[in-house]
mmCIF file of C-alpha atoms and ligand atoms in Angstrom:
data_model
loop_
_atom_site.group_PDB
_atom_site.id
_atom_site.type_symbol
_atom_site.label_atom_id
_atom_site.label_comp_id
_atom_site.label_asym_id
_atom_site.label_seq_id
_atom_site.Cartn_x
_atom_site.Cartn_y
_atom_site.Cartn_z
ATOM 1 C CA MET M 527 -32.958 -34.304 19.608
ATOM 2 C CA PRO M 528 -31.523 -31.155 20.482
ATOM 3 C CA ARG M 529 -28.906 -30.952 23.146
ATOM 4 C CA THR M 530 -26.967 -28.636 25.433
ATOM 5 C CA LEU M 531 -23.152 -28.822 26.586
ATOM 6 C CA ASP M 532 -22.479 -30.309 30.146
ATOM 7 C CA PRO M 533 -22.341 -27.098 32.283
ATOM 8 C CA GLU M 534 -18.634 -28.158 33.232
ATOM 9 C CA LEU M 535 -17.737 -28.245 29.636
ATOM 10 C CA ARG M 536 -19.260 -25.028 29.052
ATOM 11 C CA ARG M 537 -17.230 -23.363 31.744
ATOM 12 C CA ALA M 538 -13.826 -25.175 30.660
ATOM 13 C CA LEU M 539 -14.886 -24.002 26.706
ATOM 14 C CA ALA M 540 -15.801 -20.300 28.231
ATOM 15 C CA ALA M 541 -12.670 -19.818 29.890
ATOM 16 C CA ARG M 542 -10.013 -21.527 27.270
ATOM 17 C CA ILE M 543 -11.978 -18.965 24.542
ATOM 18 C CA ARG M 544 -11.723 -15.960 27.160
ATOM 19 C CA TYR M 545 -7.908 -17.297 26.904
ATOM 20 C CA TYR M 546 -7.552 -17.185 22.967
ATOM 21 C CA ASN M 547 -9.648 -13.883 23.187
ATOM 22 C CA GLU M 548 -7.054 -12.187 25.282
ATOM 23 C CA MET M 549 -4.542 -13.152 23.345
ATOM 24 C CA GLY M 550 -6.296 -11.395 20.359
ATOM 25 C CA ILE M 551 -8.140 -14.348 18.681
ATOM 26 C CA TYR M 552 -11.622 -13.932 18.455
ATOM 27 C CA ASP M 553 -12.724 -15.753 15.338
ATOM 28 C CA PHE M 554 -14.301 -19.245 16.009
ATOM 29 C CA TYR M 555 -15.725 -21.433 13.329
ATOM 30 C CA ARG M 556 -16.695 -25.101 13.818
ATOM 31 C CA ARG M 557 -15.496 -27.146 10.447
ATOM 32 C CA ALA M 558 -17.521 -30.331 11.036
ATOM 33 C CA PRO M 559 -19.930 -31.008 14.013
ATOM 34 C CA VAL M 560 -19.282 -33.518 16.363
ATOM 35 C CA GLU M 561 -20.975 -36.586 18.067
ATOM 36 C CA HIS M 562 -20.314 -36.067 22.131
ATOM 37 C CA ALA M 563 -19.952 -33.014 24.348
ATOM 38 C CA GLU M 564 -15.922 -34.650 25.495
ATOM 39 C CA GLU M 565 -14.929 -34.479 21.916
ATOM 40 C CA VAL M 566 -15.678 -30.937 21.437
ATOM 41 C CA ALA M 567 -13.326 -29.684 24.058
ATOM 42 C CA ALA M 568 -10.813 -32.655 22.659
ATOM 43 C CA ALA M 569 -11.094 -31.235 19.081
ATOM 44 C CA MET M 570 -10.455 -27.571 20.406
ATOM 45 C CA ALA M 571 -7.563 -26.332 18.502
ATOM 46 C CA VAL M 572 -5.659 -23.258 16.908
ATOM 47 C CA ASP M 573 -4.748 -23.885 13.037
ATOM 48 C CA GLU M 574 -2.061 -22.099 11.242
ATOM 49 C CA ALA M 575 -3.385 -19.237 10.911
ATOM 50 C CA GLY M 576 -4.155 -18.225 14.575
ATOM 51 C CA THR M 577 -7.715 -18.975 14.324
ATOM 52 C CA THR M 578 -9.773 -21.524 16.751
ATOM 53 C CA VAL M 579 -11.145 -23.875 15.041
ATOM 54 C CA LEU M 580 -13.420 -26.968 16.366
ATOM 55 C CA GLU M 581 -12.897 -29.886 14.274
ATOM 56 C CA HIS M 582 -13.215 -33.681 14.863
ATOM 57 C CA THR M 583 -10.102 -35.931 13.400
ATOM 58 C CA LEU M 584 -10.002 -39.293 12.827
ATOM 59 C CA ASP M 585 -6.627 -41.132 14.373
ATOM 60 C CA PRO M 586 -4.523 -42.498 11.341
ATOM 61 C CA GLY M 587 -5.887 -45.618 10.528
ATOM 62 C CA GLU M 588 -8.960 -45.215 12.119
ATOM 63 C CA GLU M 589 -12.156 -45.403 9.591
ATOM 64 C CA MET M 590 -15.245 -43.639 10.295
ATOM 65 C CA SER M 591 -17.810 -45.343 12.107
ATOM 66 C CA PRO M 592 -21.410 -44.810 9.922
ATOM 67 C CA ARG M 593 -22.402 -43.140 13.347
ATOM 68 C CA LYS M 594 -19.580 -40.928 12.907
ATOM 69 C CA ALA M 595 -20.226 -40.553 9.431
ATOM 70 C CA ALA M 596 -23.820 -39.499 10.040
ATOM 71 C CA ALA M 597 -22.910 -36.900 12.691
ATOM 72 C CA VAL M 598 -20.434 -35.438 9.875
ATOM 73 C CA ALA M 599 -22.629 -35.568 6.943
ATOM 74 C CA ARG M 600 -25.524 -33.627 8.656
ATOM 75 C CA PRO M 601 -25.379 -30.920 11.639
ATOM 76 C CA VAL M 602 -25.612 -31.837 15.086
ATOM 77 C CA PRO M 603 -28.820 -29.644 16.883
ATOM 78 C CA VAL M 604 -27.756 -27.753 19.242
ATOM 79 C CA GLU M 605 -30.062 -26.191 21.469
ATOM 80 C CA GLU M 606 -27.715 -22.674 21.548
ATOM 81 C CA ASN M 607 -24.518 -21.743 19.873
ATOM 82 C CA ILE M 608 -22.321 -22.440 21.977
ATOM 83 C CA PHE M 609 -19.448 -20.097 20.411
ATOM 84 C CA GLU M 610 -21.503 -16.828 19.985
ATOM 85 C CA ALA M 611 -22.670 -17.546 23.634
ATOM 86 C CA ILE M 612 -19.719 -17.991 25.377
ATOM 87 C CA ALA M 613 -17.651 -15.504 23.256
ATOM 88 C CA LEU M 614 -19.415 -12.582 24.298
ATOM 89 C CA LYS M 615 -17.665 -10.134 26.397
ATOM 90 C CA PRO M 616 -19.239 -9.481 29.857
ATOM 91 C CA GLU M 617 -19.927 -6.037 28.676
ATOM 92 C CA HIS M 618 -21.986 -7.541 25.420
ATOM 93 C CA GLY M 619 -25.530 -6.226 25.605
ATOM 94 C CA VAL M 620 -25.212 -3.264 28.001
ATOM 95 C CA SER M 621 -26.104 -0.476 26.089
ATOM 96 C CA ASP M 622 -25.185 2.386 28.529
ATOM 97 C CA PRO M 623 -21.204 2.617 27.594
ATOM 98 C CA VAL M 624 -20.433 4.488 31.119
ATOM 99 C CA LYS M 625 -21.418 0.794 32.871
ATOM 100 C CA ALA M 626 -19.996 -1.001 30.041
ATOM 101 C CA LEU M 627 -16.651 0.656 30.145
ATOM 102 C CA LYS M 628 -16.916 0.115 33.873
ATOM 103 C CA ILE M 629 -17.463 -3.654 33.093
ATOM 104 C CA ILE M 630 -14.306 -3.584 31.137
ATOM 105 C CA ARG M 631 -12.529 -2.166 33.739
ATOM 106 C CA GLU M 632 -13.586 -4.651 35.872
ATOM 107 C CA ASP M 633 -12.341 -7.414 33.601
ATOM 108 C CA LEU M 634 -9.019 -5.703 33.397
ATOM 109 C CA GLY M 635 -8.772 -5.993 37.430
ATOM 110 C CA ASP M 636 -5.434 -5.797 38.785
ATOM 111 C CA CYS M 637 -4.263 -7.408 35.754
ATOM 112 C CA THR M 638 -0.468 -8.911 35.377
ATOM 113 C CA ARG M 639 -0.969 -10.354 31.919
ATOM 114 C CA CYS M 640 1.889 -8.848 30.630
ATOM 115 C CA VAL M 641 5.219 -8.182 32.327
ATOM 116 C CA LEU M 642 4.561 -4.350 32.304
ATOM 117 C CA HIS M 643 2.934 -5.293 35.896
ATOM 118 C CA LYS M 644 6.050 -6.034 37.717
ATOM 119 C CA GLN M 645 8.242 -3.284 36.035
ATOM 120 C CA GLY M 646 7.124 -0.594 38.440
ATOM 121 C CA ARG M 647 3.841 0.894 37.134
ATOM 122 C CA LYS M 648 2.417 2.945 39.778
ATOM 123 C CA GLN M 649 -1.300 2.330 38.364
ATOM 124 C CA ILE M 650 -3.243 1.174 34.989
ATOM 125 C CA VAL M 651 -4.257 3.869 33.116
ATOM 126 C CA PHE M 652 -7.299 2.905 31.630
ATOM 127 C CA GLY M 653 -8.555 5.547 29.381
ATOM 128 C CA VAL M 654 -10.846 8.875 30.220
ATOM 129 C CA GLY M 655 -13.113 11.154 28.359
ATOM 130 C CA ASN M 656 -16.580 11.079 26.391
ATOM 131 C CA PRO M 657 -18.197 7.043 26.350
ATOM 132 C CA LYS M 658 -20.100 8.484 23.337
ATOM 133 C CA ALA M 659 -17.230 10.146 21.720
ATOM 134 C CA ASP M 660 -17.244 10.754 18.029
ATOM 135 C CA LEU M 661 -13.427 11.002 18.156
ATOM 136 C CA MET M 662 -11.015 8.982 19.764
ATOM 137 C CA PHE M 663 -7.294 9.671 20.220
ATOM 138 C CA VAL M 664 -4.956 6.217 20.837
ATOM 139 C CA GLY M 665 -1.309 6.832 21.781
ATOM 140 C CA GLU M 666 1.202 4.610 22.976
ATOM 141 C CA GLY M 667 1.523 3.919 26.614
ATOM 142 C CA PRO M 668 1.725 6.083 29.974
ATOM 143 C CA GLY M 669 4.322 8.021 30.681
ATOM 144 C CA ALA M 670 5.839 9.103 34.042
ATOM 145 C CA ASP M 671 2.703 11.798 34.947
ATOM 146 C CA GLU M 672 0.427 9.371 33.261
ATOM 147 C CA ASP M 673 1.233 6.696 35.502
ATOM 148 C CA ALA M 674 1.370 9.088 38.953
ATOM 149 C CA GLN M 675 -2.100 10.574 37.989
ATOM 150 C CA GLY M 676 -3.777 7.743 36.246
ATOM 151 C CA GLU M 677 -4.856 9.374 33.133
ATOM 152 C CA PRO M 678 -3.561 9.194 29.627
ATOM 153 C CA PHE M 679 -2.019 12.694 28.098
ATOM 154 C CA VAL M 680 -1.451 14.336 30.964
ATOM 155 C CA GLY M 681 1.929 15.471 30.605
ATOM 156 C CA ARG M 682 4.113 17.619 28.519
ATOM 157 C CA ALA M 683 2.780 15.714 25.186
ATOM 158 C CA GLY M 684 -0.855 15.432 26.908
ATOM 159 C CA GLN M 685 -0.612 19.650 27.055
ATOM 160 C CA LEU M 686 0.169 19.192 23.333
ATOM 161 C CA LEU M 687 -2.688 16.748 22.744
ATOM 162 C CA ASN M 688 -5.135 19.326 24.552
ATOM 163 C CA ASN M 689 -3.820 21.892 22.383
ATOM 164 C CA MET M 690 -4.218 20.180 19.153
ATOM 165 C CA ILE M 691 -7.946 19.088 20.121
ATOM 166 C CA LYS M 692 -8.509 22.851 21.195
ATOM 167 C CA ALA M 693 -6.959 23.869 17.857
ATOM 168 C CA MET M 694 -9.884 21.650 16.480
ATOM 169 C CA GLY M 695 -12.845 24.134 17.971
ATOM 170 C CA ILE M 696 -13.689 20.978 20.774
ATOM 171 C CA THR M 697 -12.523 20.240 24.040
ATOM 172 C CA ARG M 698 -10.689 17.268 25.384
ATOM 173 C CA GLU M 699 -13.913 16.252 27.553
ATOM 174 C CA GLN M 700 -15.421 15.668 24.108
ATOM 175 C CA VAL M 701 -13.356 12.729 22.818
ATOM 176 C CA TYR M 702 -11.806 9.767 24.330
ATOM 177 C CA ILE M 703 -8.147 9.270 24.787
ATOM 178 C CA ALA M 704 -6.678 5.814 25.723
ATOM 179 C CA ASN M 705 -3.326 3.945 24.911
ATOM 180 C CA ILE M 706 -2.467 0.858 23.491
ATOM 181 C CA VAL M 707 -0.751 -0.525 26.706
ATOM 182 C CA LYS M 708 -2.395 0.754 29.904
ATOM 183 C CA CYS M 709 1.047 0.368 32.051
ATOM 184 C CA ARG M 710 4.037 2.422 32.028
ATOM 185 C CA PRO M 711 6.567 0.783 30.310
ATOM 186 C CA PRO M 712 9.959 1.326 32.501
ATOM 187 C CA GLY M 713 11.955 4.298 31.444
ATOM 188 C CA ASN M 714 9.337 5.356 28.720
ATOM 189 C CA ARG M 715 10.640 2.663 26.626
ATOM 190 C CA THR M 716 8.304 1.678 23.418
ATOM 191 C CA PRO M 717 6.531 -1.083 24.712
ATOM 192 C CA GLU M 718 7.026 -4.598 22.912
ATOM 193 C CA ARG M 719 5.150 -5.962 20.449
ATOM 194 C CA GLU M 720 3.873 -9.129 22.862
ATOM 195 C CA GLU M 721 2.579 -6.035 25.368
ATOM 196 C CA CYS M 722 0.920 -4.016 22.766
ATOM 197 C CA GLU M 723 -0.684 -7.960 21.553
ATOM 198 C CA THR M 724 -1.531 -8.719 25.321
ATOM 199 C CA CYS M 725 -3.141 -5.519 26.178
ATOM 200 C CA SER M 726 -4.653 -4.306 23.307
ATOM 201 C CA PRO M 727 -7.739 -6.535 23.447
ATOM 202 C CA PHE M 728 -9.024 -4.417 26.237
ATOM 203 C CA LEU M 729 -8.573 -1.294 23.914
ATOM 204 C CA MET M 730 -10.038 -3.084 20.950
ATOM 205 C CA ARG M 731 -13.287 -3.687 23.892
ATOM 206 C CA GLN M 732 -13.237 -0.036 24.444
ATOM 207 C CA ILE M 733 -13.215 1.382 20.886
ATOM 208 C CA ALA M 734 -16.074 -0.865 20.552
ATOM 209 C CA VAL M 735 -18.408 0.319 23.456
ATOM 210 C CA VAL M 736 -17.594 3.908 22.580
ATOM 211 C CA LYS M 737 -18.329 3.671 18.822
ATOM 212 C CA PRO M 738 -16.525 6.319 17.803
ATOM 213 C CA LYS M 739 -16.789 7.622 13.984
ATOM 214 C CA VAL M 740 -12.657 8.578 13.841
ATOM 215 C CA VAL M 741 -10.128 7.077 15.461
ATOM 216 C CA VAL M 742 -6.991 8.678 15.642
ATOM 217 C CA ALA M 743 -3.917 6.827 15.955
ATOM 218 C CA LEU M 744 -1.269 8.935 17.816
ATOM 219 C CA GLY M 745 2.428 7.802 16.261
ATOM 220 C CA ALA M 746 3.578 4.426 15.112
ATOM 221 C CA VAL M 747 3.136 1.656 18.127
ATOM 222 C CA ALA M 748 -0.478 2.755 17.993
ATOM 223 C CA ALA M 749 -1.015 2.574 14.146
ATOM 224 C CA LYS M 750 1.089 -0.590 13.691
ATOM 225 C CA THR M 751 -1.075 -2.055 16.607
ATOM 226 C CA LEU M 752 -4.735 -1.215 15.681
ATOM 227 C CA LEU M 753 -4.165 -1.615 11.860
ATOM 228 C CA ALA M 754 -2.158 -5.148 12.334
ATOM 229 C CA MET M 755 0.390 -3.634 9.670
ATOM 230 C CA SER M 756 4.099 -2.272 9.497
ATOM 231 C CA ALA M 757 5.005 0.962 7.592
ATOM 232 C CA SER M 758 6.622 3.688 7.824
ATOM 233 C CA MET M 759 4.942 6.935 9.388
ATOM 234 C CA MET M 760 5.225 8.298 6.089
ATOM 235 C CA GLN M 761 3.876 5.423 4.620
ATOM 236 C CA LEU M 762 0.883 5.394 7.254
ATOM 237 C CA ARG M 763 -0.353 9.012 7.398
ATOM 238 C CA GLY M 764 -2.565 10.834 4.531
ATOM 239 C CA ARG M 765 -5.391 8.351 4.423
ATOM 240 C CA PHE M 766 -8.287 7.109 5.997
ATOM 241 C CA TYR M 767 -8.591 3.203 6.788
ATOM 242 C CA GLU M 768 -11.823 1.307 7.337
ATOM 243 C CA PHE M 769 -10.985 0.039 11.327
ATOM 244 C CA ARG M 770 -13.488 -2.110 13.115
ATOM 245 C CA PRO M 771 -11.830 -3.600 16.327
ATOM 246 C CA THR M 772 -10.919 -7.070 17.021
ATOM 247 C CA GLY M 773 -13.938 -8.919 18.126
ATOM 248 C CA VAL M 774 -16.397 -6.968 16.605
ATOM 249 C CA ARG M 775 -18.383 -9.249 13.879
ATOM 250 C CA SER M 776 -18.470 -7.970 10.344
ATOM 251 C CA ASN M 777 -22.308 -7.824 10.851
ATOM 252 C CA ASP M 778 -22.514 -6.439 13.817
ATOM 253 C CA PRO M 779 -25.758 -4.906 13.919
ATOM 254 C CA ASN M 780 -24.353 -2.484 16.614
ATOM 255 C CA TRP M 781 -21.388 -1.343 14.847
ATOM 256 C CA ASP M 782 -21.815 1.193 12.090
ATOM 257 C CA GLY M 783 -18.178 1.496 10.865
ATOM 258 C CA CYS M 784 -15.825 3.502 11.782
ATOM 259 C CA LYS M 785 -12.306 5.433 10.281
ATOM 260 C CA LEU M 786 -8.868 4.995 11.783
ATOM 261 C CA ALA M 787 -6.495 8.111 10.943
ATOM 262 C CA VAL M 788 -2.707 8.136 11.917
ATOM 263 C CA THR M 789 -0.326 11.134 12.693
ATOM 264 C CA TYR M 790 2.546 11.980 14.459
ATOM 265 C CA HIS M 791 2.594 11.414 18.344
ATOM 266 C CA PRO M 792 2.573 14.622 20.252
ATOM 267 C CA ALA M 793 5.755 13.741 22.115
ATOM 268 C CA PHE M 794 7.516 13.532 18.675
ATOM 269 C CA LEU M 795 5.760 16.613 17.687
ATOM 270 C CA LEU M 796 7.818 18.279 20.945
ATOM 271 C CA ARG M 797 10.910 17.007 19.421
ATOM 272 C CA ASP M 798 9.928 18.032 16.031
ATOM 273 C CA PRO M 799 7.472 20.832 16.315
ATOM 274 C CA ARG M 800 8.492 21.605 12.434
ATOM 275 C CA GLN M 801 5.991 18.603 11.654
ATOM 276 C CA LYS M 802 3.288 19.906 13.501
ATOM 277 C CA GLY M 803 2.041 21.365 10.194
ATOM 278 C CA GLU M 804 1.951 17.835 8.666
ATOM 279 C CA ALA M 805 0.297 17.026 12.285
ATOM 280 C CA TRP M 806 -2.475 19.760 11.310
ATOM 281 C CA LYS M 807 -3.193 18.566 7.439
ATOM 282 C CA ASP M 808 -4.048 15.103 9.182
ATOM 283 C CA LEU M 809 -6.883 16.710 11.700
ATOM 284 C CA GLN M 810 -7.893 18.933 9.018
ATOM 285 C CA MET M 811 -8.832 15.605 7.005
ATOM 286 C CA VAL M 812 -10.178 14.337 10.535
ATOM 287 C CA MET M 813 -12.351 17.396 11.070
ATOM 288 C CA LYS M 814 -13.480 17.396 7.042
ATOM 289 C CA GLU M 815 -14.888 13.402 7.988
ATOM 290 C CA LEU M 816 -16.244 14.415 10.844
ATOM 291 C CA GLY M 817 -18.128 17.936 9.470
ATOM 292 C CA MET M 818 -16.114 19.832 11.811
ATOM 293 C CA LYS M 819 -16.029 23.650 10.891
ATOM 294 C CA ALA M 820 -11.996 24.295 10.692
ATOM 295 C CA PRO M 821 -11.557 27.132 12.877
ATOM 296 C CA ALA M 822 -9.134 30.190 11.607
ATOM 297 C CA LYS M 823 -6.450 28.929 14.443
ATOM 298 C CA THR M 824 -3.687 26.632 13.348
ATOM 299 C CA LEU M 825 -1.580 24.413 15.388
ATOM 300 C CA SER M 826 1.129 26.651 15.629
ATOM 301 C CA SER M 827 4.568 26.291 16.622
ATOM 302 C CA ASP M 828 3.474 28.033 20.072
ATOM 303 C CA HIS M 829 1.496 25.548 21.165
HETATM 304 S S1 SF4 F 1230 0.155 -3.134 30.194
HETATM 305 FE FE1 SF4 F 1230 -2.094 -3.820 30.044
HETATM 306 S S2 SF4 F 1230 -1.784 -6.129 29.975
HETATM 307 FE FE2 SF4 F 1230 0.178 -5.411 30.511
HETATM 308 S S3 SF4 F 1230 -0.481 -5.332 32.728
HETATM 309 FE FE3 SF4 F 1230 -0.604 -3.708 32.351
HETATM 310 S S4 SF4 F 1230 -3.286 -3.678 31.671
HETATM 311 FE FE4 SF4 F 1230 -2.166 -5.824 31.786
#
């Protein structure tokens, strides 16, 4: 007979799954059905590959009773798909991206999930721009100006990013801009891998809501975190990657696909303006993908 999970157990499982989500683990599968709800909690585990599995294992020497064997042999009818139900993000099903982004921001709260919360941040820098943008830029983390104003890319590097966007024939308001980490690393140091991994699930959720056609990763930290791969900028640039934010299922009917391109971080271009020509080539590739007409103007060195 179909059954539902005990509400208390359901809450405990939901909390556990949210905990895994915040660590960037989203894919759950049930290896074998179990008999009792209590066993579900006991059987939650993370396997070596970092995937959460729900499995029933026998203690050494424990024989499988005919009842347990029967339970393993046939699926247990459960009235609801507990994993789909409780792994859903709070913004799931919210069609208005403005509201959905607000829900993600509320979920982030006065975040203390990584050490950056106690290293001098003035405020969390969430993201800004068109919540339905076709194009999204993702940088590394807020600097002093961003920390003071609560908006990404508002300092000198932000001015250059604005010029890059303008050179593409569009405005800053038409795109969405965010960072891998939402709190300023002290002394503008590069965010640690652990900080990126702790914070980026929220960015993934922002991307899943905005549904851009193209994401441009600005710099190596953004590229490596989004693509979960380690390579030099030279190896990463010059091509598109099929991108699906962590947490979005491959068969999600609401996800239309997205391409990711990598280019230099504007702060790097300020230090080495000779690379602006290369960055412009990356942006031209993006414009072509988006069907945008390239204006005559290029990203010249006076920007
Ligand atoms: S960087 Fe991200 S995870 Fe770390 S405290 Fe700030 S908002 Fe939270």
